[in-house]
Coordinates of C-alpha atoms in Angstrom, one line a residue:
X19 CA -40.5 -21.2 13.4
X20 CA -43.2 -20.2 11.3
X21 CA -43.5 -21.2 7.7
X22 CA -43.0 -17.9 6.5
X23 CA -39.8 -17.5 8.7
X24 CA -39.1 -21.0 7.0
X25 CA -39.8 -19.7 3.3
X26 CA -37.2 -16.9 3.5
X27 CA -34.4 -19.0 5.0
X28 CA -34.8 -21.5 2.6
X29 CA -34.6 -18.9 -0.2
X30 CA -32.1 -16.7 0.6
X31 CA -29.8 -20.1 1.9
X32 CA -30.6 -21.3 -1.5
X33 CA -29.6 -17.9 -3.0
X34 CA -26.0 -18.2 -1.1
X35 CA -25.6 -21.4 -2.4
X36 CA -26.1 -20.8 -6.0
X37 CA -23.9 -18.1 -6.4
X38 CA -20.8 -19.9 -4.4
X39 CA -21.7 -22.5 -6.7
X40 CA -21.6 -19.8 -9.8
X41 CA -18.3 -18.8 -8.5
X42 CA -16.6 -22.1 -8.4
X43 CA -17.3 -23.1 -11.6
X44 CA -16.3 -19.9 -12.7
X45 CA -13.1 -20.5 -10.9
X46 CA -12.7 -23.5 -12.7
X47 CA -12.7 -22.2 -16.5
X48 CA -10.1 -19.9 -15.4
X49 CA -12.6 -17.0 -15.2
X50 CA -11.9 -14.4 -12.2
X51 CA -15.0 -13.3 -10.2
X52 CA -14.7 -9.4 -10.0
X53 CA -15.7 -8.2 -6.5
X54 CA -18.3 -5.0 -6.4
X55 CA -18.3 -3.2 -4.0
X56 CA -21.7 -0.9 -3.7
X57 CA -21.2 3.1 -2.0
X58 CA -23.1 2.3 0.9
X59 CA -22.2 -1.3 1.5
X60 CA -21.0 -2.4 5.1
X61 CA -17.2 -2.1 5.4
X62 CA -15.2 -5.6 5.6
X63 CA -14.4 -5.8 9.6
X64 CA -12.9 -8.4 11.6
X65 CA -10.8 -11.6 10.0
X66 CA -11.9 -11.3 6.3
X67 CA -10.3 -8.0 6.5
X68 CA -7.3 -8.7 8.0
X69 CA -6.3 -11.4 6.0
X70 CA -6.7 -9.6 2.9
X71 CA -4.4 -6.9 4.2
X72 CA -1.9 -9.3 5.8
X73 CA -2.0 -11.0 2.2
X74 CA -1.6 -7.7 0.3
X75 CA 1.7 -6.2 2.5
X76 CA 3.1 -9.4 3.1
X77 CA 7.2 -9.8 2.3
X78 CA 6.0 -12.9 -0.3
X79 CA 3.1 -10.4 -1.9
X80 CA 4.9 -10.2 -5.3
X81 CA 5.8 -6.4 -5.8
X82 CA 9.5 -6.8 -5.3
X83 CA 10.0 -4.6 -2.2
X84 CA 12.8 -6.1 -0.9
X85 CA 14.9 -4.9 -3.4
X86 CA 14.2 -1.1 -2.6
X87 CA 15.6 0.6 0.3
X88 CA 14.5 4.3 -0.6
X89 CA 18.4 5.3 -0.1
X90 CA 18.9 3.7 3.0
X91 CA 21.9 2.1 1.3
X92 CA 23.5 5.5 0.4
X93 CA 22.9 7.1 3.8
X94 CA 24.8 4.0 5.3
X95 CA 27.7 4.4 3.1
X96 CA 27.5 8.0 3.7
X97 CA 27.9 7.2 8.1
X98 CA 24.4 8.8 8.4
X99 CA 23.1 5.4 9.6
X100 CA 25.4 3.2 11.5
X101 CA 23.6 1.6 13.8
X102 CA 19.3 0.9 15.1
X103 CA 19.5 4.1 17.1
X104 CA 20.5 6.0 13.8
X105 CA 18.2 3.9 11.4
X106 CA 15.2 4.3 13.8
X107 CA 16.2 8.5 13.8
X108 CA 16.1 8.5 10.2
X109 CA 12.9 6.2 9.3
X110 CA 11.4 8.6 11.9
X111 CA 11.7 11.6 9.7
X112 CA 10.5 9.8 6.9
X113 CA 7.5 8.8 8.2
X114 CA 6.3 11.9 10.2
X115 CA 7.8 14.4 7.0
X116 CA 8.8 12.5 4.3
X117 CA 7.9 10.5 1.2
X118 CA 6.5 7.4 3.7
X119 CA 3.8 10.5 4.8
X120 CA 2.9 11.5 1.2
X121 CA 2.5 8.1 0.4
X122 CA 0.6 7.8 3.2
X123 CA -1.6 10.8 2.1
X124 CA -2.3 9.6 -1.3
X125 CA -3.4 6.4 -0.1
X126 CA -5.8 8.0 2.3
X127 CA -7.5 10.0 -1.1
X128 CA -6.9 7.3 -3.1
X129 CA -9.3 4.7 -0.9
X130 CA -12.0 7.6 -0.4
X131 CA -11.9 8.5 -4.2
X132 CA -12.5 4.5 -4.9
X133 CA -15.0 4.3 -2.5
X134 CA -17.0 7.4 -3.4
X135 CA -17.0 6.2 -7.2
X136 CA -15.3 9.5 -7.9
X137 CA -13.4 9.7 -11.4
X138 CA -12.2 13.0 -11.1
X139 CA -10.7 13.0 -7.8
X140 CA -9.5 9.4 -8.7
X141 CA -7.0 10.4 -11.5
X142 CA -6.0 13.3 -9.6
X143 CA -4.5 11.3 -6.6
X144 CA -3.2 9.1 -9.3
X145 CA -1.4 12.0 -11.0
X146 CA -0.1 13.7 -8.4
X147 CA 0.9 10.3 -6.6
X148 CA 2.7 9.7 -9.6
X149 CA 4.6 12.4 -10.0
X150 CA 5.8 13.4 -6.4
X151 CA 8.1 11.1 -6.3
X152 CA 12.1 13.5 -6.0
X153 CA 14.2 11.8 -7.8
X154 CA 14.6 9.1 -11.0
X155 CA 14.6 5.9 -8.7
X156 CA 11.7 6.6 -6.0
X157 CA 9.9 7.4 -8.7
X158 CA 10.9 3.6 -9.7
X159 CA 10.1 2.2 -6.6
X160 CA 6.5 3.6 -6.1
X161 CA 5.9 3.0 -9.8
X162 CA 7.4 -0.8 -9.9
X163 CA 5.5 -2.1 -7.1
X164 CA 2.4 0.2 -8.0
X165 CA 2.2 -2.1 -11.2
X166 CA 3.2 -5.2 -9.7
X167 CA 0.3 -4.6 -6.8
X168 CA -2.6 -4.1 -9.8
X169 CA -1.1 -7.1 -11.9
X170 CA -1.3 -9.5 -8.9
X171 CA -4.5 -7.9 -7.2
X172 CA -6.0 -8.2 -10.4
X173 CA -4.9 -12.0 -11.0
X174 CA -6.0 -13.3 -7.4
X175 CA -8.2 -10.2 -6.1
X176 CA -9.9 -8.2 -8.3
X177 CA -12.3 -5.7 -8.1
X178 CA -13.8 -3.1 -10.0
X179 CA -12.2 -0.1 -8.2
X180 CA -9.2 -1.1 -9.8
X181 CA -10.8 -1.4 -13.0
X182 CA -12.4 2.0 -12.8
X183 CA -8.6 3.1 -11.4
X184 CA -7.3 2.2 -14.7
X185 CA -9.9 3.4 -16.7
X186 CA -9.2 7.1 -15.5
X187 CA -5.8 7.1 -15.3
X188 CA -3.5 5.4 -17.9
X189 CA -0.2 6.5 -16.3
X190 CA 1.8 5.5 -14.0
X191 CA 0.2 3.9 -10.8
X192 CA 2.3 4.9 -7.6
X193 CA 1.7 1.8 -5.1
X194 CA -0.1 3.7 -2.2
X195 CA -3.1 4.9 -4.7
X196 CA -3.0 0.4 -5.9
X197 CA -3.3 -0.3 -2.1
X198 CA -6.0 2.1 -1.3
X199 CA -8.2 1.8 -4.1
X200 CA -8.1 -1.9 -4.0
X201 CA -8.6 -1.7 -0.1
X202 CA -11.6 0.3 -0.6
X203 CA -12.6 -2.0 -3.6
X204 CA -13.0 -4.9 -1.2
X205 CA -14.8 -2.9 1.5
X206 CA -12.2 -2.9 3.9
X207 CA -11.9 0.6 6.2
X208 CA -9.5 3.3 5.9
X209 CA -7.7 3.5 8.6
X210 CA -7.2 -0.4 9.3
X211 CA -5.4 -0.5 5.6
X212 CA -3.5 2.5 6.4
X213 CA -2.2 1.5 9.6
X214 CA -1.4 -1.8 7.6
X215 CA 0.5 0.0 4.8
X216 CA 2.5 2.1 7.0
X217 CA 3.6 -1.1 9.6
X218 CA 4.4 -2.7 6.0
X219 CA 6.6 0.2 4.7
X220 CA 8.4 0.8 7.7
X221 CA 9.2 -3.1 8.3
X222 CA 10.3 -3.3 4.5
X223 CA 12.4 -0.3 5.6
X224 CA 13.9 -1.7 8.4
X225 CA 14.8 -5.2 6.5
X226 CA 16.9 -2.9 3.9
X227 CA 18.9 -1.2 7.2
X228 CA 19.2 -4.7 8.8
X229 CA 20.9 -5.8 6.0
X230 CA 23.0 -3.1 5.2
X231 CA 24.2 -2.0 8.5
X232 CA 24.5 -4.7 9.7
X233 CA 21.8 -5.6 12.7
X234 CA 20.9 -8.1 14.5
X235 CA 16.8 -9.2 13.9
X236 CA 16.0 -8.3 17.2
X237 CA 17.5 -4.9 16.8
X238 CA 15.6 -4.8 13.9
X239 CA 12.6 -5.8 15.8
X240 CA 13.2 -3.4 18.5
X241 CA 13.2 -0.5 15.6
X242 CA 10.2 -1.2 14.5
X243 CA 8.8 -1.6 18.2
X244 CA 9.8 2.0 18.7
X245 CA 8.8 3.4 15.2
X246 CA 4.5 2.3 16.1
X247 CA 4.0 5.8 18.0
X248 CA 5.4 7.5 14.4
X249 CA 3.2 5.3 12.5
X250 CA 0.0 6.2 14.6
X251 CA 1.2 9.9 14.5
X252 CA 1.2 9.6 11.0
X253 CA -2.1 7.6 10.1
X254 CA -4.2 10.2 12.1
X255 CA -2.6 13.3 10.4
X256 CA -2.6 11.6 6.9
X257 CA -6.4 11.3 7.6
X258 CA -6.8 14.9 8.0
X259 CA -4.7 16.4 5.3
X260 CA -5.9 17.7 2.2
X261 CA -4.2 16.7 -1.3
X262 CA -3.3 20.4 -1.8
X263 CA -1.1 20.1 1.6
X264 CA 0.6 17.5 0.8
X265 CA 4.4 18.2 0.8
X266 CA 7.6 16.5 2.4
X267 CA 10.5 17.8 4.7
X268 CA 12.9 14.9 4.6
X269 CA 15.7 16.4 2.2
X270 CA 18.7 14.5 3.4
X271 CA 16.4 11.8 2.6
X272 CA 15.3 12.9 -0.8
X273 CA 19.2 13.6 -1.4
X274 CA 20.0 10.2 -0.7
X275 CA 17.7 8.6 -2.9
X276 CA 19.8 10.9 -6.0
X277 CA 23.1 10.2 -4.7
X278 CA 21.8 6.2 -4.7
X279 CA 21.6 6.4 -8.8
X280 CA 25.4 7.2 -9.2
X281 CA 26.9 4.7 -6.1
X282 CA 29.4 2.4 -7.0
X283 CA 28.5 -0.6 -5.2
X284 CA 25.0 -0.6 -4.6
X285 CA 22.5 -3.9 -3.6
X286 CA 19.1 -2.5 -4.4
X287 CA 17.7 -0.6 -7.0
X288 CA 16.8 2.3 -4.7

């Protein structure tokens, strides 16, 4: 090794070193390190990636979605879903034509709007995200765990995307637009977080039916097995589908999640 080839590794070791050490003690007087993110910076590949997702759309991430079931419980009062053959029909729709695939949709122009540093397109995902939702208590669910998703990304993950997020738009924050702009905040690709979104929604999904039908968890398990073709369907469309196309076909979904607000006996708040 040369001593020049010896000079740089011992500066820019020495350079890694000091700012761990920066970020540590900032740590340590309760100061959070916000992560930037530069336009042409490498994307996050490989095991960083993944455990930030896995960590984000995990059951014990703390947006409450185990208490939503996007009138799941209506349709199985109703007899429209009565067992996993019925449940895996229905979540099927939602995905490939429903709210799961404008959600889906958003998130794609949310992350890209982040990652470009683009304001205007920023707020206007975050409007329309927003406002999409059909009925009083969907708009609830994407709104709830869109605010729970900032408060807790910002606690334990925060970046300035989501700061810029909430600088543009001071309404509402629909939870796919808080997953893709903080996805794109922390590098990670596009279609690795919305593959992860999707598995996430549909397995929340599919927790809600297994509880209400009832099923069995490997039933459960088997749904979900058979929903990853949808998914994939969905992700590459979602890609490829412009903000002004955005639109859903799941009515008897849509009506559920109104008929929901007025049932009787009801175990989630959607």
């Amino acid at each position: 090794m040369t001593t020049a080839t010896t000079i740089i590794t011992t500066t820019i070791t020495s350079t890694i070193m000091a700012r761990r050490k920066k970020a540590a003690l900032l740590r340590q007087k309760g100061r959070h390190v916000v992560r930037h993110v530069p336009r042409d910076a490498p994307q996050e590949e490989g095991a960083s990636a993944l455990y930030r997702l896995m960590a984000w759309l995990s059951p014990a991430y703390p947006v409450g979605a185990f208490s939503y079931s996007s009138g799941i419980e209506w349709a199985v009062e109703a007899g429209d879903i009565a067992d996993a053959d019925s449940l895996r029909r229905w979540l099927s729709v939602l995905i490939a034509d429903g709210g799961v695939f404008c959600d889906a949709v958003f998130l794609v122009h949310a992350h890209r709007a982040a990652a470009a540093e683009n304001k205007n397109a920023l707020r206007a995902v975050g409007e329309l995200a927003a406002a999409f939702a059909p009925s009083k208590e969907r708009h609830l669910e994407t709104t709830a765990q869109g605010r729970a998703f900032v408060d807790a990304t910002r606690a334990a993950w925060p970046c300035e995307a989501l700061e810029r997020l909430l600088q543009v738009w001071d309404g509402a924050i629909a939870y796919p637009v808080a997953v893709g702009v903080t996805a794109a905040g922390h590098g990670i690709a596009l279609d690795a977080a919305l593959h992860a979104y999707l598995h996430a929604v549909a397995a929340n999904l599919i927790s809600a039916g297994v509880r209400l039908i009832p099923l069995g968890q490997t039933e459960g398990q088997r749904v979900l097995a058979a929903l990853e073709p949808v998914v994939a369907e969905a992700a590459r469309r979602a890609l490829t589908t412009k903000l002004d196309d955005v639109g859903s076909a799941a009515f008897r979904a849509d009506i559920a999640s109104m008929k929901h607000e007025t049932q009787y006996t009801r175990l989630f708040r959607s």
